[in-house]
Short mmCIF file of C-alpha atoms in Angstrom, two decimals:
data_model
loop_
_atom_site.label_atom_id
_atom_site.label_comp_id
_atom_site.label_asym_id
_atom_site.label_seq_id
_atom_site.Cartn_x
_atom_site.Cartn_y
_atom_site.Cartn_z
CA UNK E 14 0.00 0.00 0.00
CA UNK E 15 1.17 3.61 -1.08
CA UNK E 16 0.56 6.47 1.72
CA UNK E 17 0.67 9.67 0.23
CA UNK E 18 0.52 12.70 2.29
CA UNK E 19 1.30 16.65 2.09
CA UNK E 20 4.19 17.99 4.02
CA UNK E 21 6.13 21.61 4.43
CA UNK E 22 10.14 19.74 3.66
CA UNK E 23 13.02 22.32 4.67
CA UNK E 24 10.87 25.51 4.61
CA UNK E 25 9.20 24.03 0.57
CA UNK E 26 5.53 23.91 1.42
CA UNK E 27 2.75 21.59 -0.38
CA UNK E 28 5.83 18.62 -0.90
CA UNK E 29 4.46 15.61 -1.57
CA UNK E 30 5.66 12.50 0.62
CA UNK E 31 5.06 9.02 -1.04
CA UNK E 32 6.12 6.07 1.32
CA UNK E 33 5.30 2.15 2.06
CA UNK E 34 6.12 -0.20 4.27
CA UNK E 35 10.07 0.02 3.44
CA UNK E 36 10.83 3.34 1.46
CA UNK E 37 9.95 6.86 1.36
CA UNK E 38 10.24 9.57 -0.99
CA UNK E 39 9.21 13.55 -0.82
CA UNK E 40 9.17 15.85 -3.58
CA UNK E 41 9.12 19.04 -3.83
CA UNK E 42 6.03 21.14 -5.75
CA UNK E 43 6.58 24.84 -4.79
CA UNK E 44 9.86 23.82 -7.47
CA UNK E 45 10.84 21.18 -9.63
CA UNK E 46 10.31 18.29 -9.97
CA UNK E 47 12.65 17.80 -7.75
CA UNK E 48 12.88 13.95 -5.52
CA UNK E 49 14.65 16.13 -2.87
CA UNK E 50 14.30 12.72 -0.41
CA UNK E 51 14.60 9.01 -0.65
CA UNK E 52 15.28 6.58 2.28
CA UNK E 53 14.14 3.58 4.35
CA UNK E 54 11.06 4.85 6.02
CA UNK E 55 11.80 7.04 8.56
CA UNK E 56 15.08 7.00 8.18
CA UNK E 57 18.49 9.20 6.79
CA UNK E 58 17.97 11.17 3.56
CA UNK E 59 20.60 9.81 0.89
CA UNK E 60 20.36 12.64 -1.29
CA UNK E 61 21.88 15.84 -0.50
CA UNK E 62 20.07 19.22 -0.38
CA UNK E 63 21.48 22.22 -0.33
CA UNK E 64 21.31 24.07 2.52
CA UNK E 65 22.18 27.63 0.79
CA UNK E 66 19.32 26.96 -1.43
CA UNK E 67 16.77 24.50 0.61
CA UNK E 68 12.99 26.05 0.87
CA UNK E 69 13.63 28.91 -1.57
CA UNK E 70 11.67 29.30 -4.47
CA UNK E 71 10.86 31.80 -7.77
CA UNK E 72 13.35 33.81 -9.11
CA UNK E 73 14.83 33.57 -12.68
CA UNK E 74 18.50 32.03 -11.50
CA UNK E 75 19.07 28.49 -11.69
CA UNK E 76 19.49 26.60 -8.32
CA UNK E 77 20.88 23.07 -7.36
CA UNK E 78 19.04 22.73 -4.56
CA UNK E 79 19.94 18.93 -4.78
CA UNK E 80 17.86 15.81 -4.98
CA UNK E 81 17.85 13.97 -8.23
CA UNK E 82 16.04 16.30 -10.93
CA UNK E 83 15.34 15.66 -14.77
CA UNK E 84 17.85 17.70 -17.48
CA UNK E 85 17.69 17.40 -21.14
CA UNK E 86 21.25 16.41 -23.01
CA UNK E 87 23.72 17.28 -24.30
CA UNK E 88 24.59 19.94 -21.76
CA UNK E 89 24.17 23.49 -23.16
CA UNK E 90 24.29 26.99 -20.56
CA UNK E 91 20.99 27.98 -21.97
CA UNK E 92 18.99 25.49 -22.61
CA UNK E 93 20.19 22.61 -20.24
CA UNK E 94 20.18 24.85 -16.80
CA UNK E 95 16.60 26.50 -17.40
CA UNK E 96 15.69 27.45 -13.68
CA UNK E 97 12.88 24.85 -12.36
CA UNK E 98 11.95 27.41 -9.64
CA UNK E 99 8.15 27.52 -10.20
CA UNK E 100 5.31 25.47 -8.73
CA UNK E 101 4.22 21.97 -10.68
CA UNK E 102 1.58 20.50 -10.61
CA UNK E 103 0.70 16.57 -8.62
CA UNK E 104 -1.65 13.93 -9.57
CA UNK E 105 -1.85 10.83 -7.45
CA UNK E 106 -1.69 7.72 -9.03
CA UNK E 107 -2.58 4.27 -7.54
CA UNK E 108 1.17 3.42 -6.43
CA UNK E 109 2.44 7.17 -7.02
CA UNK E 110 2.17 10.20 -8.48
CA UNK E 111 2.83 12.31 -11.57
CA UNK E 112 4.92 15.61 -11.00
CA UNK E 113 4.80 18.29 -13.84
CA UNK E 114 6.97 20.94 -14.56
CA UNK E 115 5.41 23.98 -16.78
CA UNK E 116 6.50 24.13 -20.47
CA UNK E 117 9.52 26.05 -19.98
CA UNK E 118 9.11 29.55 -21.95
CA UNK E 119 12.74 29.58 -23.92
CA UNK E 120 12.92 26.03 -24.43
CA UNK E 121 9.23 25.15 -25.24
CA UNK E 122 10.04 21.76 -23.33
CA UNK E 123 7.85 20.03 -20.48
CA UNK E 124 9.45 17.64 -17.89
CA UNK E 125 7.66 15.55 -16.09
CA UNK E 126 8.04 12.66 -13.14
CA UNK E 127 5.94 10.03 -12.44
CA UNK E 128 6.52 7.82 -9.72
CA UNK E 129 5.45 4.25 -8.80
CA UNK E 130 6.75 2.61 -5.69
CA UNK E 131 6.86 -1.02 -6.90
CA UNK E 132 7.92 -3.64 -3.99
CA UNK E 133 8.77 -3.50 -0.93
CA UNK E 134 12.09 -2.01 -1.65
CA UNK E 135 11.89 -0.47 -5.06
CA UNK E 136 10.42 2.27 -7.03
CA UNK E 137 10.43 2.86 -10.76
CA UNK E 138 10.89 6.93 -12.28
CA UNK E 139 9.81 7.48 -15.38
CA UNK E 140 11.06 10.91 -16.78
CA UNK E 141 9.53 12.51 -19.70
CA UNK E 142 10.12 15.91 -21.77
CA UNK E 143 7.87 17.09 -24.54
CA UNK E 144 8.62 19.36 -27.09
CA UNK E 145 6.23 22.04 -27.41
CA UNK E 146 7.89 23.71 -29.71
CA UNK E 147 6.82 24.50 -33.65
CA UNK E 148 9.76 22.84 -34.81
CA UNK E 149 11.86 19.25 -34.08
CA UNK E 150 14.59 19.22 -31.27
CA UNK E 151 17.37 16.80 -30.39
CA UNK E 152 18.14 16.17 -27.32
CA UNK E 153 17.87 13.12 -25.00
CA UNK E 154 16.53 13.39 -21.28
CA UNK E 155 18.83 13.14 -18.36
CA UNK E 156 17.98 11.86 -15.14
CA UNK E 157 20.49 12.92 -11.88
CA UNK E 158 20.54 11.86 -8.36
CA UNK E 159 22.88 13.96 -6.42
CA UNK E 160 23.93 11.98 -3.58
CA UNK E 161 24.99 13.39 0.18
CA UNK E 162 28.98 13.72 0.84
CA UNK E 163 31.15 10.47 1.99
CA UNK E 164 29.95 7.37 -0.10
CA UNK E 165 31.52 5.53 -3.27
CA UNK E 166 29.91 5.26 -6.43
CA UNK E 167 30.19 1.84 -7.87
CA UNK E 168 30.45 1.74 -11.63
CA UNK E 169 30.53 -2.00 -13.30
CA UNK E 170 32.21 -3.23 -16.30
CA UNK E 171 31.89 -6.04 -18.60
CA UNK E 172 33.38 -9.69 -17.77
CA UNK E 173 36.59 -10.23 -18.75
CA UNK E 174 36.53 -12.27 -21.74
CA UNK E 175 39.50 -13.96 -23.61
CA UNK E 176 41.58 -12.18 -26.41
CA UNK E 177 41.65 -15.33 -28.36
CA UNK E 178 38.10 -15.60 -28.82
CA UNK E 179 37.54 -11.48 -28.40
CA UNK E 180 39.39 -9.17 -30.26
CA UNK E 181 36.22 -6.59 -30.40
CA UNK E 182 36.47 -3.46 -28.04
CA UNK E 183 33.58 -3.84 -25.16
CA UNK E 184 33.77 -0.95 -23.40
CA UNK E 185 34.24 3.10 -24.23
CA UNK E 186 34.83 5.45 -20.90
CA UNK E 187 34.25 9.19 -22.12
CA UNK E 188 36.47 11.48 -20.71
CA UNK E 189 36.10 15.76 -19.72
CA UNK E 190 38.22 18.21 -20.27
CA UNK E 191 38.91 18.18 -16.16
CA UNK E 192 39.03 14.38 -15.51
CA UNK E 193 42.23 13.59 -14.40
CA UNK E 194 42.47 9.58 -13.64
CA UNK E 195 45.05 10.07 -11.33
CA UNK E 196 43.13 11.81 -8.67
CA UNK E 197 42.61 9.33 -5.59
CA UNK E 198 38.99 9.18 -5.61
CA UNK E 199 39.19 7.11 -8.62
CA UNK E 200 40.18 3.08 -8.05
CA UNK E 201 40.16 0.48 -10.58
CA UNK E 202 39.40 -2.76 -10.03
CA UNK E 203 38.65 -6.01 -11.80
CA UNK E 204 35.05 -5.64 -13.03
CA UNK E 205 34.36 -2.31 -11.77
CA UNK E 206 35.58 1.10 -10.83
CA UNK E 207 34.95 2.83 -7.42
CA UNK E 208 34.60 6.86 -7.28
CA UNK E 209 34.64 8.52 -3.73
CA UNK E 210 33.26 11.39 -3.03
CA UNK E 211 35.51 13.67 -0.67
CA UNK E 212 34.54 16.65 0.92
CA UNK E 213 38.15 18.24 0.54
CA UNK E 214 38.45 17.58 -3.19
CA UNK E 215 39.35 21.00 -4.76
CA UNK E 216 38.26 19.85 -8.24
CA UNK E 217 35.44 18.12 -9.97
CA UNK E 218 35.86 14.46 -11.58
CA UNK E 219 33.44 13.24 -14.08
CA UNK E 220 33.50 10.16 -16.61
CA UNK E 221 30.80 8.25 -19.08
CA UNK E 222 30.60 4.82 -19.66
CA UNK E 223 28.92 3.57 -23.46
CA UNK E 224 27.84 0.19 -21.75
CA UNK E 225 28.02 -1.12 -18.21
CA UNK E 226 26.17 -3.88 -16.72
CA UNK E 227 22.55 -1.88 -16.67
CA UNK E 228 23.12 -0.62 -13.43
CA UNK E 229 24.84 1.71 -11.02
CA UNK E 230 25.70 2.13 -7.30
CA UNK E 231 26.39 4.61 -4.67
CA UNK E 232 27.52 2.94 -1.50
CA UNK E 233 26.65 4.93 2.22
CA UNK E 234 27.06 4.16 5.70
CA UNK E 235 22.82 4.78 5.26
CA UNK E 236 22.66 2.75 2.49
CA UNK E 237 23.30 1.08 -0.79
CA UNK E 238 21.69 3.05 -3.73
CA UNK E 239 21.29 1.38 -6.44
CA UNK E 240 19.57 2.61 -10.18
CA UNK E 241 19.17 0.13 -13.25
CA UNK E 242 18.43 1.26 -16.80
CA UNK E 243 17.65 0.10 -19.71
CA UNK E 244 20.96 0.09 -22.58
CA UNK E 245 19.82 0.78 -26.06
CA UNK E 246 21.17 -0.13 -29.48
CA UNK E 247 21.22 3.83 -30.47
CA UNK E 248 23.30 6.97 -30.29
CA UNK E 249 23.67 8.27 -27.02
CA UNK E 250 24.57 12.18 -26.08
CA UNK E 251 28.37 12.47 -25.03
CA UNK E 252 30.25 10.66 -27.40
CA UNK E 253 28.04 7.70 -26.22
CA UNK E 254 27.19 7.91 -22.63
CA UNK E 255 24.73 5.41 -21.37
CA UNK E 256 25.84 6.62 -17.94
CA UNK E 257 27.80 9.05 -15.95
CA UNK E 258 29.38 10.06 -13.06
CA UNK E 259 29.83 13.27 -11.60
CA UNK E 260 31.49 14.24 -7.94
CA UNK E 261 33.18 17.45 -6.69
CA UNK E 262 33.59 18.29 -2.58
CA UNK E 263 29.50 18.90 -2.19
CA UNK E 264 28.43 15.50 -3.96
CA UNK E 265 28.44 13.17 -6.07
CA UNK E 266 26.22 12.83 -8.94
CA UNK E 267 24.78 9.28 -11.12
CA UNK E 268 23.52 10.31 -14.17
CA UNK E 269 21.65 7.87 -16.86
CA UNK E 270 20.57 8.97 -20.13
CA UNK E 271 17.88 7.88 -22.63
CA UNK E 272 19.14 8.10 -26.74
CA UNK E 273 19.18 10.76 -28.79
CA UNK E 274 15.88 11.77 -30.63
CA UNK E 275 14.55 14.26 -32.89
CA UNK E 276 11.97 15.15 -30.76
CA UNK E 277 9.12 16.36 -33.11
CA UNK E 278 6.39 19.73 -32.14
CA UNK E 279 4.16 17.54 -29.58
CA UNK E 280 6.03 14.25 -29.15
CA UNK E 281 7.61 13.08 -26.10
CA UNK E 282 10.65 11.35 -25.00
CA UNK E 283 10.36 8.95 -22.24
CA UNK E 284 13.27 7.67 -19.74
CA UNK E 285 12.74 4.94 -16.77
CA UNK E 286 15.36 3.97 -14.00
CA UNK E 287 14.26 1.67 -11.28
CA UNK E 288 15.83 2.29 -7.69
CA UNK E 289 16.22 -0.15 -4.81
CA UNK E 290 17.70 1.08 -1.81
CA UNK E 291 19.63 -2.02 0.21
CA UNK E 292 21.64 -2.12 3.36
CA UNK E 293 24.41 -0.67 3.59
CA UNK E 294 27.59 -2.64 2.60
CA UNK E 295 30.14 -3.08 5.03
CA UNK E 296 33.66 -1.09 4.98
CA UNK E 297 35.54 -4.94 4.83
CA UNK E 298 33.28 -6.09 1.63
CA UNK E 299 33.81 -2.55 -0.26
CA UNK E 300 37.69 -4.19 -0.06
CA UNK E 301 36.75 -7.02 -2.39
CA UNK E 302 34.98 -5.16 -5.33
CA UNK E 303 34.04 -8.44 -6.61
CA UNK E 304 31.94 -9.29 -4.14
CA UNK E 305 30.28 -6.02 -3.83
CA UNK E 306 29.63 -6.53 -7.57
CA UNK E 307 28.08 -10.08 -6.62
CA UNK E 308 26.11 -9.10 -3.64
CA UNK E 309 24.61 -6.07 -5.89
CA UNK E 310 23.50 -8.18 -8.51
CA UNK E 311 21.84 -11.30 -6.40
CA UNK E 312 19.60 -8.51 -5.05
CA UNK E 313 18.26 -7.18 -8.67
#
């Protein structure tokens, strides 16, 4: 059963909390959409808000405010970071709700969120944009959770397989003009690749995958965060990114992306992730990336 219920969260009135018998969400309507909480029920927020920014709303500047939000790719100053500072509207749905933004004046796009808590300890998001516009657009829609300080984001990779029998390249990592792969918070390992967030980094790190095992992981002493998607046979924004990672010293961001579309006057692009939120994994396993790997995917 889905309780849904109407709460003032961090001074943002009218927020919507969704929760069952395991999970909860809020999100915000005086802005957004914005999923500014997720957690076991009653429990520790594992997204981060920001506290310079937390209960404000209107104004034409745009805002992190935190949470995970909906963008549209590839990243552009104007019309990526359109400010989501006005109310949306809610409709309840049987399991959820639908959250949506107002067509966006410069852009001509609509975002919208729709929720459905699934089982117990799931929930899928389905994020859509629609182009309102009187002429075609390409983009593809971006989906962000910006997770609180002090975890590890877990990023697989594909099995190992033999050269003999594989000569074929399996795997592209997309690169930024400020990645640096010898800063610390990176760590390679057989089958995956661990990124820590660190409250005294003094620079961002970001990198894209083009494949990946159809999910991703941020790791927390309040729990294990983990988002699957759906990999495509189509371009993808970034030189390819399925997914990406993002962390400077406030965050750390996981990032999925739908394909590329020409996005004709009236249609609609459409993105889903499913979350499940797990215990968290003990310091001693996050030592044997393997296993973490393992214990991730015998709980999908």
């Amino acid at each position: 059963m889905v309780n849904i219920s109407e709460i003032n969260y961090l001074g943002w009135p009218k927020s919507v909390k969704l929760s069952n018998n395991v999970l909860e969400l809020v999100i915000t309507t005086a802005v957004g959409p914005r999923i500014i909480h997720f957690s076991h029920l009653e429990g520790e927020n594992l997204f981060m808000v920001d506290p310079q920014t937390a209960g404000i709303q209107g104004g034409d500047t745009f805002r992190l405010y935190g949470g995970h939000r909906l963008w549209r790719a590839p990243e552009d100053r104007e019309q990526t970071y359109f400010p989501d500072n006005k109310p949306i509207t809610f409709s309840p749905t049987v399991n959820g709700g639908r959250f949506v933004a107002p067509i966006e004046p410069t852009t001509h796009l609509q975002k919208e969120i729709e929720i459905a808590l699934e089982d117990e300890n799931s929930v899928v998001i389905t994020h859509r944009i629609t182009n309102y516009a009187p002429y075609p657009q390409e983009l593809a829609a971006w989906a962000l959770s910006v997770m609180r300080p002090d975890g590890v984001a877990v990023l697989p990779l594909p099995d190992l397989l033999s050269h003999d029998e594989h000569l074929l390249p399996t795997q592209t990592f997309i690169l930024w003009g400020y990645t640096n792969l010898a800063d610390p918070r990176w760590r390679f390992h057989t089958g995956c690749l661990y990124l820590w967030q660190d409250e005294k980094a003094t620079s961002p790190q970001k990198i894209g995958f083009s494949n990946g095992r159809g999910w991703i992981a941020y790791c927390h002493s309040f729990g294990t965060f983990v988002k699957q998607y759906l990999i495509e046979d189509k371009i993808y924004p970034d030189l390819g990114a399925v997914t990406e990672v993002f962390t400077d010293h406030r965050m750390l961001e996981l990032e999925t992306l739908s394909p590329l579309v020409s996005l004709e006057s009236g249609d609609t692009v459409q993105h889903l992730e499913r979350w499940l939120l797990l215990e968290p994994i003990a310091d001693e396993l996050l030592d044997t990336p393997q296993e973490v790997i393992r214990w991730i995917e015998s709980q999908l």
